[in-house]
Coordinates of C-alpha atoms and ligand atoms in Angstrom, one line a residue:
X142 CA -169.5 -53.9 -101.4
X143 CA -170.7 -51.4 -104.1
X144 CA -170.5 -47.8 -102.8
X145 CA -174.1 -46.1 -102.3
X146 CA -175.1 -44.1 -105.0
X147 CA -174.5 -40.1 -105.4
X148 CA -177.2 -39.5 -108.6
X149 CA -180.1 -37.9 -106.9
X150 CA -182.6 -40.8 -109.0
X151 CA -180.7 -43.5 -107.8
X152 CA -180.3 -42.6 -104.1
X153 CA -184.6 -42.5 -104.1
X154 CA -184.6 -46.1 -105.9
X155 CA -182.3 -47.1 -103.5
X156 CA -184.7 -46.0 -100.6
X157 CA -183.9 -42.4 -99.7
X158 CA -186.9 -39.5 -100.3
X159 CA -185.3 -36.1 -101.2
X160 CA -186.3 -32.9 -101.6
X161 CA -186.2 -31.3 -104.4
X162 CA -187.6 -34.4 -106.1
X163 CA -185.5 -36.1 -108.8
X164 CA -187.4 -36.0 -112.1
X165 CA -187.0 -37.3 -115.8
X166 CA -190.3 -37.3 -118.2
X167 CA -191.6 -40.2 -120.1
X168 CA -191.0 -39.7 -123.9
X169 CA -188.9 -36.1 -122.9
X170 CA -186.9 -36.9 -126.4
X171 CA -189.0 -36.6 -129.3
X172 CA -191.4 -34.2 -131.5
X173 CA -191.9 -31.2 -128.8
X174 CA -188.3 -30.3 -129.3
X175 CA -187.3 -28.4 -132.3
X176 CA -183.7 -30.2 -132.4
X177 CA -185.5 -33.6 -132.3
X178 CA -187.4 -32.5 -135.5
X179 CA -184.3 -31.4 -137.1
X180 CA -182.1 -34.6 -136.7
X181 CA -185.1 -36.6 -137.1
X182 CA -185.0 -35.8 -140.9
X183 CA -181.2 -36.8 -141.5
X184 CA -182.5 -40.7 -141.1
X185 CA -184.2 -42.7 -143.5
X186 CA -187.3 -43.7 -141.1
X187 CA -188.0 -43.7 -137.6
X188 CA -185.9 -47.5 -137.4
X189 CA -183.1 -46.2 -138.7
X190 CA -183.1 -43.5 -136.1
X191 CA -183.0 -46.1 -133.7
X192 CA -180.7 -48.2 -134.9
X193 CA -178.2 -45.6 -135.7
X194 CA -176.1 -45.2 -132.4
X195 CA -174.7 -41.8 -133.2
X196 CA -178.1 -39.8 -133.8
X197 CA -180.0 -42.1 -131.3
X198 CA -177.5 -41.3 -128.8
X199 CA -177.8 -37.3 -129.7
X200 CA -181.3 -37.7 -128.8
X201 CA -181.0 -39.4 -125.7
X202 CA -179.3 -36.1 -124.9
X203 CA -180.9 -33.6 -126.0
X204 CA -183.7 -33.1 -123.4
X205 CA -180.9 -33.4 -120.8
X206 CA -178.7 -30.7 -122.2
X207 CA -181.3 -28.3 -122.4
X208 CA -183.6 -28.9 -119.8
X209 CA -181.2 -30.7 -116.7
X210 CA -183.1 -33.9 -115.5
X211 CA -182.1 -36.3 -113.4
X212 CA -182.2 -38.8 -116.2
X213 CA -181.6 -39.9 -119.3
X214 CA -184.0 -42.1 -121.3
X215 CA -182.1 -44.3 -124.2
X216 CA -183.7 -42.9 -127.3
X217 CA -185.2 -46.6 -128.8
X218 CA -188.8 -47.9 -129.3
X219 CA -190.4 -50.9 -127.5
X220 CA -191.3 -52.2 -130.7
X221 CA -187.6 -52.6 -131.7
X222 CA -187.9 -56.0 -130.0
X223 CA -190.4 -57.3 -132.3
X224 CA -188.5 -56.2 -134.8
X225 CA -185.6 -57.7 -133.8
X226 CA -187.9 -61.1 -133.4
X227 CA -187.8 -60.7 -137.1
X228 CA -191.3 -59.3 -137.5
X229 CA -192.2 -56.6 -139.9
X230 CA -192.2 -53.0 -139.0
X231 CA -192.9 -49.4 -140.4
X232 CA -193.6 -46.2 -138.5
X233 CA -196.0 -44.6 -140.9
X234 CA -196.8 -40.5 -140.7
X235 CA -199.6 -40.0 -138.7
X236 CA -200.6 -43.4 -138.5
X237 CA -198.4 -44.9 -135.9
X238 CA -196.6 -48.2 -135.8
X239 CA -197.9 -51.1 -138.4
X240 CA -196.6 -54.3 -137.7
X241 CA -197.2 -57.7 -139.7
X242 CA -199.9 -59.4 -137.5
X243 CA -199.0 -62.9 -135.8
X244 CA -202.1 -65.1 -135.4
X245 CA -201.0 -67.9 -134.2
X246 CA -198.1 -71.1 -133.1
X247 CA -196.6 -70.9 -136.4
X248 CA -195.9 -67.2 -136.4
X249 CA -194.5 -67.7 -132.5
X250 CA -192.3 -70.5 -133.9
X251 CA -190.8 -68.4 -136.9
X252 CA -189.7 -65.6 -134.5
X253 CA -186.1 -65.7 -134.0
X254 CA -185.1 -65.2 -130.3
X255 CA -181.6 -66.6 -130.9
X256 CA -180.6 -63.6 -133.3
X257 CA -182.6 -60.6 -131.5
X258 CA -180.1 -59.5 -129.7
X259 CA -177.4 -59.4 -131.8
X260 CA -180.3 -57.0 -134.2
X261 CA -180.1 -55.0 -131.1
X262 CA -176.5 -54.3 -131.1
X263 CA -176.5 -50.5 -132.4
X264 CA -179.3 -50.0 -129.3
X265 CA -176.5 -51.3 -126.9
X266 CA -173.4 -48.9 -128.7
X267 CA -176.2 -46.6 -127.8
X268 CA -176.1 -46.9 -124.1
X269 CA -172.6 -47.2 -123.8
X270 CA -171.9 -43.7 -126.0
X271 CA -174.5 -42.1 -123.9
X272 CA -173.0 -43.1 -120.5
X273 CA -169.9 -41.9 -121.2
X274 CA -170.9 -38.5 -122.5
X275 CA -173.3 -37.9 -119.3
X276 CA -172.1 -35.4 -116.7
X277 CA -171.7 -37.3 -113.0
X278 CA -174.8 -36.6 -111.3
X279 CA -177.4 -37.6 -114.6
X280 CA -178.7 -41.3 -114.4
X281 CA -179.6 -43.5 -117.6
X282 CA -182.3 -45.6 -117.7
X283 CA -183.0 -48.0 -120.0
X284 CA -185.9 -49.7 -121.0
X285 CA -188.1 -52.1 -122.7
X286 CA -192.2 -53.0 -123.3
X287 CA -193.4 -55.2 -120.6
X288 CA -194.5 -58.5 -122.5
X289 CA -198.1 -57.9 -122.4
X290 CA -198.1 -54.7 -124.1
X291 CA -195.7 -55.7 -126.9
X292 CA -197.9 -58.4 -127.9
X293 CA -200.8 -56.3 -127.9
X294 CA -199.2 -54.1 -131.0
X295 CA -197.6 -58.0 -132.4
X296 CA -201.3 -59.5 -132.6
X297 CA -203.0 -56.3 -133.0
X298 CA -200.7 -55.3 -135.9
X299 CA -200.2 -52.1 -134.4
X300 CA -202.1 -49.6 -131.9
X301 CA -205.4 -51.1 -130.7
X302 CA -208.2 -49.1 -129.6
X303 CA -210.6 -52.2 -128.4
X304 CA -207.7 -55.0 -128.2
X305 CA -210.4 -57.8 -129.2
X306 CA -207.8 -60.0 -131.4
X307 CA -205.1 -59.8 -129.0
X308 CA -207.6 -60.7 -125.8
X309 CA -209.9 -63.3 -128.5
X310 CA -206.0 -65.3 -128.6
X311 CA -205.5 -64.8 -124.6
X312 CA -209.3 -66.3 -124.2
X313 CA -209.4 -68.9 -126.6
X314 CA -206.2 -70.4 -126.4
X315 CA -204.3 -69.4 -122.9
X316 CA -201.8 -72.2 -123.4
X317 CA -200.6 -70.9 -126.9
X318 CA -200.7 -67.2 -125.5
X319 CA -198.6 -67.7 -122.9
X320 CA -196.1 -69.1 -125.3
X321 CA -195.8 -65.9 -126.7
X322 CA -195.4 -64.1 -124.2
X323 CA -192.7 -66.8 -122.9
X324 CA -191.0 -65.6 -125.7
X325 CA -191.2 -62.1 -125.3
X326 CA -190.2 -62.5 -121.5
X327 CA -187.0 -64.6 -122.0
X328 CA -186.2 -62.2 -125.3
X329 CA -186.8 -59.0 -122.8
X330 CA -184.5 -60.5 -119.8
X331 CA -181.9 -60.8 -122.4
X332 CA -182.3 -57.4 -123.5
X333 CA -182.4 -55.5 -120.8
X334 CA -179.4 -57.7 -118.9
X335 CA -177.5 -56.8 -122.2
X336 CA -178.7 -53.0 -121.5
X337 CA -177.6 -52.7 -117.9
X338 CA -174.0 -54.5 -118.9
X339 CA -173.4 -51.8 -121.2
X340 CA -174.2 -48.8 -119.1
X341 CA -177.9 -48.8 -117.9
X342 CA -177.8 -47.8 -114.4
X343 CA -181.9 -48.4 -114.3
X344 CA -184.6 -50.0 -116.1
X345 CA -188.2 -49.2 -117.0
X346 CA -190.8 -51.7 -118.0
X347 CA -193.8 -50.0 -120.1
X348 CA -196.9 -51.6 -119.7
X349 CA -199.2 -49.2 -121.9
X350 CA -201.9 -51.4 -121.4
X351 CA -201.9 -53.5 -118.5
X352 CA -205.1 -51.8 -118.1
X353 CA -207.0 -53.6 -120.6
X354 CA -206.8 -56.9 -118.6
X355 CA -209.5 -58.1 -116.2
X356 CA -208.0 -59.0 -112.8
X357 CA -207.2 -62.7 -114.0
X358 CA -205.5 -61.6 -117.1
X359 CA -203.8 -59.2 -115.3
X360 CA -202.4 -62.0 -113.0
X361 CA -201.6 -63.9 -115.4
X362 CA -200.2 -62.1 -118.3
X363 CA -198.8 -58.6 -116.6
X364 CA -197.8 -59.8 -113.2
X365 CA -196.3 -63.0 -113.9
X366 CA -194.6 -62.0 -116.6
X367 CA -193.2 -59.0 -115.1
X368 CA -192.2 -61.0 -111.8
X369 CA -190.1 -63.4 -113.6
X370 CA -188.1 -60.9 -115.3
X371 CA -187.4 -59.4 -112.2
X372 CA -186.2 -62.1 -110.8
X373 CA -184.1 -62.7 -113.7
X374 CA -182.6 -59.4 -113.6
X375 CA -182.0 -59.0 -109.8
X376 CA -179.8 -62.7 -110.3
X377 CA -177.9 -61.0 -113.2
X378 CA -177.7 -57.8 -112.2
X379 CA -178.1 -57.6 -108.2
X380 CA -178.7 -53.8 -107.6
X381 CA -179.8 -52.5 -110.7
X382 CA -183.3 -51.0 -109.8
X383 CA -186.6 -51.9 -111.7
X384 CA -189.4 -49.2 -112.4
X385 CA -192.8 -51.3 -113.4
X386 CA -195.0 -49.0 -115.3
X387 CA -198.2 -51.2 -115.8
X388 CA -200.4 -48.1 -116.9
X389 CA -204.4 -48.3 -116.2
X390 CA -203.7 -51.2 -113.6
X391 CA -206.3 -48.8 -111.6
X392 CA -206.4 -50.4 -108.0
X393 CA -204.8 -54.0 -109.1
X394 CA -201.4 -51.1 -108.9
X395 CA -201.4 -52.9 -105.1
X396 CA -201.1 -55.9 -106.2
X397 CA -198.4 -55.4 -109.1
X398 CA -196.3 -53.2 -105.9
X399 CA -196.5 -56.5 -103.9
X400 CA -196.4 -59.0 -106.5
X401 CA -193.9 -58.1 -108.8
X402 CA -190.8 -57.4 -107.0
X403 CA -190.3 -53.9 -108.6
X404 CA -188.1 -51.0 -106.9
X405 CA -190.8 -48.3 -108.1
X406 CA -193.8 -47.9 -110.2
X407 CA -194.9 -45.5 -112.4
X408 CA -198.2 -44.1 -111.7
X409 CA -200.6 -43.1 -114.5
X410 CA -202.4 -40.0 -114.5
X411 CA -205.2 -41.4 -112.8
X412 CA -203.9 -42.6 -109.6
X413 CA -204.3 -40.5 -106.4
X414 CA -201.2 -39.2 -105.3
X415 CA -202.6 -39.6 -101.7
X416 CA -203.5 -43.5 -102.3
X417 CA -200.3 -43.9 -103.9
X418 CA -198.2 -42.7 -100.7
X419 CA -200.4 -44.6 -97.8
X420 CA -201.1 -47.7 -100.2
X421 CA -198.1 -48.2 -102.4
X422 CA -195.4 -46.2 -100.8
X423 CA -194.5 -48.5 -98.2
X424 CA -193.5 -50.8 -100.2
X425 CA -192.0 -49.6 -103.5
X426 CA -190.7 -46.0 -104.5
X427 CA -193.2 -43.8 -106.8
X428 CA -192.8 -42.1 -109.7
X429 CA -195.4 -39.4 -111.4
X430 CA -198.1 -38.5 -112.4
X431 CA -198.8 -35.2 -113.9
X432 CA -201.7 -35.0 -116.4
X433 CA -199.6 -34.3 -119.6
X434 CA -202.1 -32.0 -120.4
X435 CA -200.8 -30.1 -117.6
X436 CA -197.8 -29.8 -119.4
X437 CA -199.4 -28.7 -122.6
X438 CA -201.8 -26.0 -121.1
X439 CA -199.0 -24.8 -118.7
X440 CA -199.3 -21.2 -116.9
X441 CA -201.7 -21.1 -113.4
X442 CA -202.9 -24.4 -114.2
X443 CA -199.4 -26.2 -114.2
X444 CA -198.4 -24.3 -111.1
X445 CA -200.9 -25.4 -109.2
X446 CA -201.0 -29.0 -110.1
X447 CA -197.2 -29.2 -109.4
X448 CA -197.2 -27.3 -106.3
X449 CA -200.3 -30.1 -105.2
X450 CA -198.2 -33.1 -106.2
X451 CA -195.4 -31.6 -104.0
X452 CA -197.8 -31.6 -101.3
X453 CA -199.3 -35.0 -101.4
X454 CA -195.8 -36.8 -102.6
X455 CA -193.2 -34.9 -101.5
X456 CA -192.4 -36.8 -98.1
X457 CA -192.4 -40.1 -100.1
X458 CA -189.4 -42.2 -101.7
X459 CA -190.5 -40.1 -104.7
X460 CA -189.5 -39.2 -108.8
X461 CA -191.3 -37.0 -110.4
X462 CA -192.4 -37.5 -113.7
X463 CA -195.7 -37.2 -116.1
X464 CA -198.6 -40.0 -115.7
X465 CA -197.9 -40.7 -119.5
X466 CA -195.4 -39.5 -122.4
X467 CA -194.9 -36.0 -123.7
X468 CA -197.2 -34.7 -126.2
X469 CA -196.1 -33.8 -129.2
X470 CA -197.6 -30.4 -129.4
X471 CA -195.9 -29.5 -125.7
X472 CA -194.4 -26.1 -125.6
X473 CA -190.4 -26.4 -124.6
X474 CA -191.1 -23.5 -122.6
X475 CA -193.4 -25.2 -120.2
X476 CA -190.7 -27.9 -119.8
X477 CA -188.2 -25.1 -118.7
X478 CA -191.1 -23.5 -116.2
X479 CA -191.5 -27.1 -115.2
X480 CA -187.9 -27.5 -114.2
X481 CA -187.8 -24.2 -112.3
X482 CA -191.0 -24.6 -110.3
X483 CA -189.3 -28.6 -109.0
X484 CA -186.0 -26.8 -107.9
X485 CA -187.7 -24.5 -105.5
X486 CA -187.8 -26.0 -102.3
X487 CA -190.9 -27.7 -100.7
X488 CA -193.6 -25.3 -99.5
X489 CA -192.5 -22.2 -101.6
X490 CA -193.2 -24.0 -105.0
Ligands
CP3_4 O1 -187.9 -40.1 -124.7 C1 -188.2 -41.3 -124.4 O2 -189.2 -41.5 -123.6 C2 -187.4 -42.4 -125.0 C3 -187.8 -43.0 -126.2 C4 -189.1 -43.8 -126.3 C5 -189.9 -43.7 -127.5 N1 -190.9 -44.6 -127.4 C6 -189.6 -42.9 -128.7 C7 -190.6 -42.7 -129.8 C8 -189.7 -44.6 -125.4 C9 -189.4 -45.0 -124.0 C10 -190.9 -45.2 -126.1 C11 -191.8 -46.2 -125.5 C12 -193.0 -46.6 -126.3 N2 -193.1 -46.8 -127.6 C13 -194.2 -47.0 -125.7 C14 -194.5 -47.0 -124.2 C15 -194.8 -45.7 -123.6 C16 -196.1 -45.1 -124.1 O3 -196.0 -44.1 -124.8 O4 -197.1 -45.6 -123.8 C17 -195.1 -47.4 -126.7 C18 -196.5 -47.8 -126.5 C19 -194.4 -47.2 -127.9 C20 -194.9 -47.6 -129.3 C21 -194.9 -46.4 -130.2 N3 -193.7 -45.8 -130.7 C22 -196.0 -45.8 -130.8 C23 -197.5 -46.2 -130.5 C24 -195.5 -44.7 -131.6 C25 -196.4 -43.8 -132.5 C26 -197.1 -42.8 -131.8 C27 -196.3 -41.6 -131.4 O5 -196.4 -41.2 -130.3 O6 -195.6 -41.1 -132.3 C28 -194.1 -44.7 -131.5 C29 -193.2 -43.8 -132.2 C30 -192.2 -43.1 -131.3 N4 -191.5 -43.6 -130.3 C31 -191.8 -41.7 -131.5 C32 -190.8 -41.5 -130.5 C33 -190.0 -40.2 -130.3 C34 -192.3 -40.7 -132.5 C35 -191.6 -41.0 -133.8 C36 -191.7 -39.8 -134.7 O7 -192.7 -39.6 -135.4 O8 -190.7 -39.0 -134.7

């Protein structure tokens, strides 16, 4: 029998609600901090700093070090599965990702599942460095992009503001759609199986854009998906928990709770905290949702919205966290007032 666990962001996975609330942020590594802008220039490109276990491990740690979450995010991309499917990739300044588009079965047939993982291998060197080098009460979490989304930046041949070519495929030719994402499922299974062997102690699926799907869609390409590689990773990994993130999912989030065997889900900004703990919480930890631009603005404003999500979620099986990533122009500072004001103890906050 495994032993429960002591880190306070497993023992809420694993059913228990606690107060102070553990907490991690999405995308807590990256342009806000001043170290992250320093070591971000001793790689080539933002690949590089991916793949390169030694800085992309250093990252992972950096939030943690100076700010004390719960929880440490491996410093990757979601996109550094595509690119390990053998599809073209740049990060370009100010532009965001721009991939080389797939159209159709021949692109699907000249990705190469077999050798992915073995592109991966500095991401898994990653995981284990970091594991070892965190102190005995910090989780890591590991992640990848839920199928849907990472086919939305592989058709779309990068960010999408109106997703018509990746939804035109889905319409026209379901059949040949879902054999992509087929492939992306089997190749994320893999993945994150590989991450939790070398040190993951929980995963996160990001589905950015699970909101751009009608119902059916959404049943077809964000739940199904997303069930079967939970499935897949609760055979391989029995006890490793699962946070679903399918962002925008609007009131279909009941369905994904039920549906897709997850241990938690991330709740975008948009969610009532108070329809997430009578609706959702029964069933499947939370985790959220400050407005990042809470966490920009910071002062009365951020007090008040923290000290409100206390109140509505702080009896749940509860994480707290943003309702979307870190914005680049964040102050550190309000990150530090953040962390102070989620120590105090209920009521006083
Ligand atoms: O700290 C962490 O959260 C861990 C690392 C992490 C990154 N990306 C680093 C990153 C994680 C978990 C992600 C997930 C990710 N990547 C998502 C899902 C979450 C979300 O934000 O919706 C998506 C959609 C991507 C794809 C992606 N990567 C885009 C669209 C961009 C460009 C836009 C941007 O925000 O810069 C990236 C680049 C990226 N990924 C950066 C970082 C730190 C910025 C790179 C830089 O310019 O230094």
């Amino acid at each position: 029998m495994a032993s429960p666990p002591i880190k306070r962001l497993l023992r809420v996975l694993a059913g228990e609600t606690l107060s102070p609330p553990p907490w991690w942020l999405m995308r807590q590594a990256g342009r806000y901090l001043p170290e992250y802008r320093e070591l971000r220039g001793q790689a080539a490109d933002f690949i590089e700093l991916c793949l390169t276990p030694t800085l992309a491990a250093e990252l992972t740690m950096q939030p943690v070090r100076r700010f004390g979450m719960d929880a440490a995010i491996l410093f990757s991309d979601i996109l550094m599965l595509p690119y390990a499917l053998g599809q073209g990739l740049a990060y370009r300044e100010g532009e965001g990702p721009v991939l080389e588009a797939i159209t159709g079965h021949a692109d699907i047939a000249r990705l190469n599942a077999v050798g992915a993982l073995a592109r991966l291998e500095p991401v898994l060197i990653t995981v284990d460095r970091v594991r070892r080098a965190l102190g005995p009460q910090t989780a890591l979490i590991g992640f990848a992009g839920a199928p849907w989304t990472v086919a939305t930046y592989m058709v779309e041949g990068g960010s999408s503001r109106d997703f018509h070519k990746v939804k035109g495929w889905a319409y026209r030719d379901p059949q040949g759609f879902d054999a992509l994402l087929g492939v992306l499922t089997g190749a994320t299974i893999d993945l994150l199986t590989a991450e939790i062997a070398a040190g993951a102690e929980a995963v996160q699926l990001f589905d950015t854009w699970a909101g751009a799907l009608p119902a059916s869609g959404f049943a077809r390409w964000v739940i199904e998906p997303t069930r079967q590689i939970v499935a897949a990773l609760q055979a391989r990994h029995p006890g490793c928990p699962i946070i679903g993130f399918p962002r925008g999912a609007g009131i279909l989030y009941a369905k994904y709770a039920v549906e897709t065997g997850v241990d938690a889900v991330g709740l975008d900004t948009t969610v009532p905290p108070e329809y997430a703990r009578t609706r959702l919480g029964q069933r499947v930890a939370l985790q959220g949702n400050l407005d990042p631009v809470l966490l920009l603005t910071g002062g009365a404003a951020l007090a008040a919205a923290v000290r409100d999500l206390k109140q509505s979620l702080g009896g749940s099986r509860w994480i707290f966290n943003l309702g979307h990533g870190v914005l680049p122009e964040t102050p550190p500072d309000h990150v530090a007032e953040l962390a102070r004001m989620l120590s105090e103890p209920m009521g006083c906050g």
